[in-house]
């Protein structure tokens, strides 16, 4: 009887062990199908994966010379943005503009020197007058353009210094050259007394005393619509700072000889040369010469205009 009971007990125990084994098998299959990794009992804890935020905190060792860790070269409080090189800022102060020394309307010895120096290097094709007119503006612009400077037509410090470096000090003859055209042979009426002997052919005025030429200068005359009268006249009125009442234009150093016609200085003649004409007067373009002439001529002196 005891044997039977023992067999029954052993049979039940075997069935229990088989049931337990079957349950373990089912659990293993369920674990594999769920994607989990089965770890053996008592196995060591798996290594903790690196924290991405810590890994991205700085470059790897091989990014620095010598393999030194990033933390060894940068203080803990230093951020990447703080280590960047500072950006240069533009100087807010504007560059100083060159000073203008000479410009349109100026009349001086310095302007005459400017013209003589420009003439030395082929930028001024007439005798210096000392007056800063349109011809001088065009000459300065030509010079500035050739040298890569702003073509303002004004003579500023940069333009003047460049011109001085390229030229020499003008001689007295370069500053006041002889008349552009040789004076014509004097008319017979000019050979006696004090005479303003004016030739339309040579476009010259010769100041003569008793047949001797004291000085000569370039002149221009009226157009075909306002011609300069020819003949023998005399100076009847002198006006140092005269302004035309008919044309409202300045006529400095005016010496009237026939109605409203006079010998006088013309800034337009100085600026444009023979490209223009007067309204009948005899224009002189060299202010220095006519100033000297004005001081010598007296009322009653003869004026002879001829071809």
GROMACS .gro file of C-alpha atoms in nm:
model
  307
    1UNK     CA    1   0.000   0.000   0.000
    2UNK     CA    2   0.281   0.233   0.089
    3UNK     CA    3   0.444   0.153  -0.245
    4UNK     CA    4   0.135   0.250  -0.431
    5UNK     CA    5   0.113   0.577  -0.241
    6UNK     CA    6   0.478   0.648  -0.314
    7UNK     CA    7   0.433   0.586  -0.683
    8UNK     CA    8   0.133   0.812  -0.686
    9UNK     CA    9   0.325   1.083  -0.508
   10UNK     CA   10   0.621   1.056  -0.741
   11UNK     CA   11   0.385   1.062  -1.035
   12UNK     CA   12   0.227   1.383  -0.912
   13UNK     CA   13   0.569   1.542  -0.849
   14UNK     CA   14   0.684   1.454  -1.197
   15UNK     CA   15   0.375   1.602  -1.343
   16UNK     CA   16   0.437   1.920  -1.138
   17UNK     CA   17   0.798   1.950  -1.259
   18UNK     CA   18   0.687   1.900  -1.616
   19UNK     CA   19   0.422   2.169  -1.572
   20UNK     CA   20   0.681   2.406  -1.428
   21UNK     CA   21   0.920   2.342  -1.714
   22UNK     CA   22   0.642   2.399  -1.962
   23UNK     CA   23   0.553   2.729  -1.794
   24UNK     CA   24   0.917   2.844  -1.808
   25UNK     CA   25   0.928   2.757  -2.176
   26UNK     CA   26   0.614   2.954  -2.248
   27UNK     CA   27   0.756   3.256  -2.062
   28UNK     CA   28   1.080   3.245  -2.261
   29UNK     CA   29   0.892   3.233  -2.588
   30UNK     CA   30   0.675   3.526  -2.481
   31UNK     CA   31   0.983   3.726  -2.385
   32UNK     CA   32   1.154   3.673  -2.718
   33UNK     CA   33   0.846   3.768  -2.917
   34UNK     CA   34   0.810   4.093  -2.713
   35UNK     CA   35   1.160   4.208  -2.816
   36UNK     CA   36   1.313   4.211  -2.470
   37UNK     CA   37   1.656   4.070  -2.408
   38UNK     CA   38   1.665   3.786  -2.174
   39UNK     CA   39   1.940   3.816  -1.919
   40UNK     CA   40   2.072   3.525  -1.721
   41UNK     CA   41   1.998   3.534  -1.352
   42UNK     CA   42   2.280   3.693  -1.156
   43UNK     CA   43   2.444   3.855  -1.465
   44UNK     CA   44   2.635   4.185  -1.426
   45UNK     CA   45   2.443   4.513  -1.481
   46UNK     CA   46   2.482   4.632  -1.841
   47UNK     CA   47   2.698   4.941  -1.893
   48UNK     CA   48   2.512   5.273  -1.888
   49UNK     CA   49   2.500   5.430  -2.239
   50UNK     CA   50   2.677   5.766  -2.270
   51UNK     CA   51   2.468   6.079  -2.210
   52UNK     CA   52   2.432   6.256  -2.549
   53UNK     CA   53   2.437   6.595  -2.380
   54UNK     CA   54   2.770   6.517  -2.216
   55UNK     CA   55   2.917   6.380  -2.536
   56UNK     CA   56   2.821   6.697  -2.725
   57UNK     CA   57   2.964   6.931  -2.466
   58UNK     CA   58   3.298   6.958  -2.636
   59UNK     CA   59   3.508   6.823  -2.923
   60UNK     CA   60   3.675   6.487  -2.902
   61UNK     CA   61   4.035   6.466  -2.788
   62UNK     CA   62   4.173   6.433  -3.141
   63UNK     CA   63   4.026   6.775  -3.227
   64UNK     CA   64   4.297   6.941  -3.020
   65UNK     CA   65   4.674   6.933  -3.064
   66UNK     CA   66   4.839   6.679  -2.839
   67UNK     CA   67   4.511   6.504  -2.767
   68UNK     CA   68   4.444   6.713  -2.457
   69UNK     CA   69   4.085   6.694  -2.334
   70UNK     CA   70   3.863   6.987  -2.414
   71UNK     CA   71   3.800   7.047  -2.048
   72UNK     CA   72   4.173   7.097  -1.993
   73UNK     CA   73   4.197   7.393  -2.230
   74UNK     CA   74   3.871   7.574  -2.159
   75UNK     CA   75   3.757   7.683  -1.815
   76UNK     CA   76   3.426   7.539  -1.705
   77UNK     CA   77   3.264   7.883  -1.721
   78UNK     CA   78   3.386   7.958  -2.075
   79UNK     CA   79   3.127   7.913  -2.347
   80UNK     CA   80   3.212   7.857  -2.717
   81UNK     CA   81   3.063   8.195  -2.808
   82UNK     CA   82   3.279   8.373  -2.552
   83UNK     CA   83   3.597   8.229  -2.705
   84UNK     CA   84   3.518   8.368  -3.053
   85UNK     CA   85   3.737   8.652  -3.180
   86UNK     CA   86   3.574   8.997  -3.137
   87UNK     CA   87   3.429   9.149  -3.453
   88UNK     CA   88   3.592   9.475  -3.569
   89UNK     CA   89   3.356   9.767  -3.593
   90UNK     CA   90   3.387  10.040  -3.856
   91UNK     CA   91   3.521  10.376  -3.745
   92UNK     CA   92   3.213  10.600  -3.729
   93UNK     CA   93   3.418  10.912  -3.800
   94UNK     CA   94   3.408  11.010  -4.172
   95UNK     CA   95   3.732  11.065  -4.360
   96UNK     CA   96   3.821  11.436  -4.379
   97UNK     CA   97   3.748  11.597  -4.714
   98UNK     CA   98   4.035  11.772  -4.896
   99UNK     CA   99   4.036  12.149  -4.860
  100UNK     CA  100   3.949  12.356  -5.169
  101UNK     CA  101   4.230  12.600  -5.248
  102UNK     CA  102   4.107  12.755  -5.576
  103UNK     CA  103   3.778  12.747  -5.765
  104UNK     CA  104   3.565  12.933  -6.022
  105UNK     CA  105   3.578  13.311  -5.988
  106UNK     CA  106   3.910  13.326  -5.804
  107UNK     CA  107   4.168  13.573  -5.931
  108UNK     CA  108   4.522  13.561  -5.790
  109UNK     CA  109   4.889  13.496  -5.853
  110UNK     CA  110   4.835  13.143  -5.730
  111UNK     CA  111   4.577  13.082  -6.004
  112UNK     CA  112   4.832  13.208  -6.257
  113UNK     CA  113   5.086  12.961  -6.117
  114UNK     CA  114   4.826  12.682  -6.139
  115UNK     CA  115   4.767  12.761  -6.505
  116UNK     CA  116   5.141  12.779  -6.580
  117UNK     CA  117   5.201  12.441  -6.414
  118UNK     CA  118   4.909  12.284  -6.601
  119UNK     CA  119   5.052  12.428  -6.923
  120UNK     CA  120   5.388  12.259  -6.853
  121UNK     CA  121   5.224  11.915  -6.878
  122UNK     CA  122   4.981  11.992  -7.160
  123UNK     CA  123   4.657  12.055  -6.969
  124UNK     CA  124   4.631  12.432  -7.032
  125UNK     CA  125   4.680  12.552  -7.389
  126UNK     CA  126   4.687  12.928  -7.345
  127UNK     CA  127   4.876  13.201  -7.165
  128UNK     CA  128   4.813  13.221  -6.790
  129UNK     CA  129   4.569  13.494  -6.693
  130UNK     CA  130   4.535  13.456  -6.316
  131UNK     CA  131   4.157  13.415  -6.351
  132UNK     CA  132   3.985  13.085  -6.264
  133UNK     CA  133   3.726  13.057  -6.541
  134UNK     CA  134   3.564  12.775  -6.738
  135UNK     CA  135   3.882  12.704  -6.932
  136UNK     CA  136   4.073  12.650  -6.607
  137UNK     CA  137   3.795  12.428  -6.471
  138UNK     CA  138   3.816  12.209  -6.784
  139UNK     CA  139   4.195  12.191  -6.755
  140UNK     CA  140   4.182  12.090  -6.389
  141UNK     CA  141   3.917  11.826  -6.466
  142UNK     CA  142   4.141  11.687  -6.741
  143UNK     CA  143   4.433  11.666  -6.500
  144UNK     CA  144   4.222  11.506  -6.226
  145UNK     CA  145   4.077  11.248  -6.465
  146UNK     CA  146   4.423  11.141  -6.585
  147UNK     CA  147   4.536  11.089  -6.225
  148UNK     CA  148   4.230  10.898  -6.104
  149UNK     CA  149   4.104  11.187  -5.890
  150UNK     CA  150   3.748  11.312  -5.861
  151UNK     CA  151   3.679  11.539  -6.161
  152UNK     CA  152   3.545  11.832  -5.957
  153UNK     CA  153   3.721  12.108  -6.150
  154UNK     CA  154   3.817  12.262  -5.816
  155UNK     CA  155   4.180  12.269  -5.708
  156UNK     CA  156   4.186  12.103  -5.367
  157UNK     CA  157   4.485  12.006  -5.152
  158UNK     CA  158   4.516  11.660  -5.311
  159UNK     CA  159   4.506  11.796  -5.669
  160UNK     CA  160   4.750  12.077  -5.590
  161UNK     CA  161   5.003  11.849  -5.418
  162UNK     CA  162   4.990  11.603  -5.709
  163UNK     CA  163   5.046  11.887  -5.957
  164UNK     CA  164   5.337  12.028  -5.755
  165UNK     CA  165   5.503  11.685  -5.754
  166UNK     CA  166   5.480  11.660  -6.134
  167UNK     CA  167   5.590  12.012  -6.230
  168UNK     CA  168   5.854  12.272  -6.150
  169UNK     CA  169   5.824  12.630  -6.035
  170UNK     CA  170   5.722  12.842  -6.337
  171UNK     CA  171   5.960  13.104  -6.467
  172UNK     CA  172   5.861  13.469  -6.498
  173UNK     CA  173   5.817  13.423  -6.874
  174UNK     CA  174   5.594  13.118  -6.819
  175UNK     CA  175   5.379  13.316  -6.579
  176UNK     CA  176   5.352  13.614  -6.815
  177UNK     CA  177   5.445  13.497  -7.166
  178UNK     CA  178   5.462  13.734  -7.464
  179UNK     CA  179   5.148  13.803  -7.662
  180UNK     CA  180   5.010  13.505  -7.848
  181UNK     CA  181   5.052  13.679  -8.180
  182UNK     CA  182   5.342  13.910  -8.269
  183UNK     CA  183   5.232  14.268  -8.282
  184UNK     CA  184   5.154  14.390  -8.631
  185UNK     CA  185   5.359  14.659  -8.794
  186UNK     CA  186   5.223  14.981  -8.647
  187UNK     CA  187   4.993  15.192  -8.857
  188UNK     CA  188   5.141  15.525  -8.962
  189UNK     CA  189   4.891  15.701  -8.733
  190UNK     CA  190   5.051  15.528  -8.435
  191UNK     CA  191   5.401  15.667  -8.486
  192UNK     CA  192   5.357  15.996  -8.304
  193UNK     CA  193   5.236  16.082  -7.958
  194UNK     CA  194   5.074  15.851  -7.700
  195UNK     CA  195   4.869  15.589  -7.880
  196UNK     CA  196   4.670  15.274  -7.815
  197UNK     CA  197   4.758  15.108  -8.148
  198UNK     CA  198   4.512  14.821  -8.208
  199UNK     CA  199   4.539  14.574  -8.498
  200UNK     CA  200   4.240  14.354  -8.585
  201UNK     CA  201   4.460  14.145  -8.813
  202UNK     CA  202   4.707  14.034  -8.545
  203UNK     CA  203   4.456  14.078  -8.259
  204UNK     CA  204   4.704  14.279  -8.057
  205UNK     CA  205   4.712  14.611  -7.876
  206UNK     CA  206   5.042  14.799  -7.857
  207UNK     CA  207   5.084  15.087  -7.616
  208UNK     CA  208   5.318  15.326  -7.799
  209UNK     CA  209   5.484  15.652  -7.705
  210UNK     CA  210   5.648  15.849  -7.987
  211UNK     CA  211   5.679  15.545  -8.214
  212UNK     CA  212   5.821  15.314  -7.942
  213UNK     CA  213   5.628  15.006  -7.822
  214UNK     CA  214   5.607  15.015  -7.442
  215UNK     CA  215   5.391  14.701  -7.402
  216UNK     CA  216   5.164  14.475  -7.604
  217UNK     CA  217   4.880  14.236  -7.522
  218UNK     CA  218   4.621  14.006  -7.679
  219UNK     CA  219   4.278  14.150  -7.756
  220UNK     CA  220   3.949  14.040  -7.912
  221UNK     CA  221   3.671  14.235  -8.076
  222UNK     CA  222   3.296  14.242  -8.133
  223UNK     CA  223   3.111  13.993  -8.351
  224UNK     CA  224   2.974  14.067  -8.697
  225UNK     CA  225   2.650  14.177  -8.531
  226UNK     CA  226   2.822  14.409  -8.283
  227UNK     CA  227   3.145  14.507  -8.463
  228UNK     CA  228   3.422  14.715  -8.309
  229UNK     CA  229   3.451  15.046  -8.489
  230UNK     CA  230   3.765  15.123  -8.685
  231UNK     CA  231   3.935  15.461  -8.715
  232UNK     CA  232   4.110  15.717  -8.500
  233UNK     CA  233   3.961  15.807  -8.163
  234UNK     CA  234   4.073  15.937  -7.826
  235UNK     CA  235   4.016  15.826  -7.469
  236UNK     CA  236   3.745  16.047  -7.321
  237UNK     CA  237   3.664  15.865  -6.995
  238UNK     CA  238   3.828  15.611  -6.764
  239UNK     CA  239   3.631  15.394  -6.518
  240UNK     CA  240   3.820  15.150  -6.298
  241UNK     CA  241   3.520  14.945  -6.172
  242UNK     CA  242   3.272  15.004  -6.452
  243UNK     CA  243   2.962  14.788  -6.505
  244UNK     CA  244   2.772  14.801  -6.834
  245UNK     CA  245   2.428  14.958  -6.796
  246UNK     CA  246   2.318  14.794  -7.122
  247UNK     CA  247   2.436  14.435  -7.058
  248UNK     CA  248   2.481  14.446  -6.677
  249UNK     CA  249   2.830  14.297  -6.712
  250UNK     CA  250   3.153  14.410  -6.545
  251UNK     CA  251   3.399  14.618  -6.752
  252UNK     CA  252   3.698  14.669  -6.517
  253UNK     CA  253   3.977  14.906  -6.624
  254UNK     CA  254   3.747  15.058  -6.889
  255UNK     CA  255   3.893  15.330  -7.118
  256UNK     CA  256   3.611  15.464  -7.339
  257UNK     CA  257   3.699  15.588  -7.686
  258UNK     CA  258   3.375  15.582  -7.897
  259UNK     CA  259   3.028  15.600  -7.742
  260UNK     CA  260   2.984  15.286  -7.530
  261UNK     CA  261   3.287  15.111  -7.676
  262UNK     CA  262   3.596  15.086  -7.458
  263UNK     CA  263   3.918  14.900  -7.404
  264UNK     CA  264   3.870  14.691  -7.086
  265UNK     CA  265   3.956  14.366  -6.909
  266UNK     CA  266   3.728  14.067  -6.984
  267UNK     CA  267   3.707  13.764  -6.755
  268UNK     CA  268   3.513  13.586  -7.029
  269UNK     CA  269   3.803  13.639  -7.271
  270UNK     CA  270   4.040  13.510  -7.004
  271UNK     CA  271   3.825  13.199  -6.958
  272UNK     CA  272   3.716  13.117  -7.317
  273UNK     CA  273   3.972  13.288  -7.534
  274UNK     CA  274   3.867  13.354  -7.891
  275UNK     CA  275   3.571  13.121  -7.859
  276UNK     CA  276   3.360  13.425  -7.773
  277UNK     CA  277   3.331  13.789  -7.874
  278UNK     CA  278   3.253  14.127  -7.721
  279UNK     CA  279   2.959  14.357  -7.787
  280UNK     CA  280   3.193  14.596  -7.969
  281UNK     CA  281   3.451  14.670  -7.704
  282UNK     CA  282   3.820  14.582  -7.723
  283UNK     CA  283   3.864  14.302  -7.467
  284UNK     CA  284   4.197  14.237  -7.294
  285UNK     CA  285   4.248  13.898  -7.124
  286UNK     CA  286   4.561  13.970  -6.919
  287UNK     CA  287   4.446  14.159  -6.612
  288UNK     CA  288   4.796  14.242  -6.496
  289UNK     CA  289   4.887  14.407  -6.823
  290UNK     CA  290   4.571  14.612  -6.857
  291UNK     CA  291   4.600  14.724  -6.494
  292UNK     CA  292   4.943  14.862  -6.576
  293UNK     CA  293   4.813  15.018  -6.899
  294UNK     CA  294   4.518  15.178  -6.719
  295UNK     CA  295   4.757  15.347  -6.478
  296UNK     CA  296   4.956  15.501  -6.768
  297UNK     CA  297   4.685  15.608  -7.013
  298UNK     CA  298   4.537  15.955  -6.976
  299UNK     CA  299   4.221  16.112  -7.107
  300UNK     CA  300   4.293  16.254  -7.454
  301UNK     CA  301   4.543  15.982  -7.553
  302UNK     CA  302   4.487  15.857  -7.909
  303UNK     CA  303   4.325  15.526  -8.006
  304UNK     CA  304   4.388  15.384  -8.354
  305UNK     CA  305   4.197  15.070  -8.467
  306UNK     CA  306   4.284  14.923  -8.808
  307UNK     CA  307   4.330  14.606  -9.006
   0.00000   0.00000   0.00000
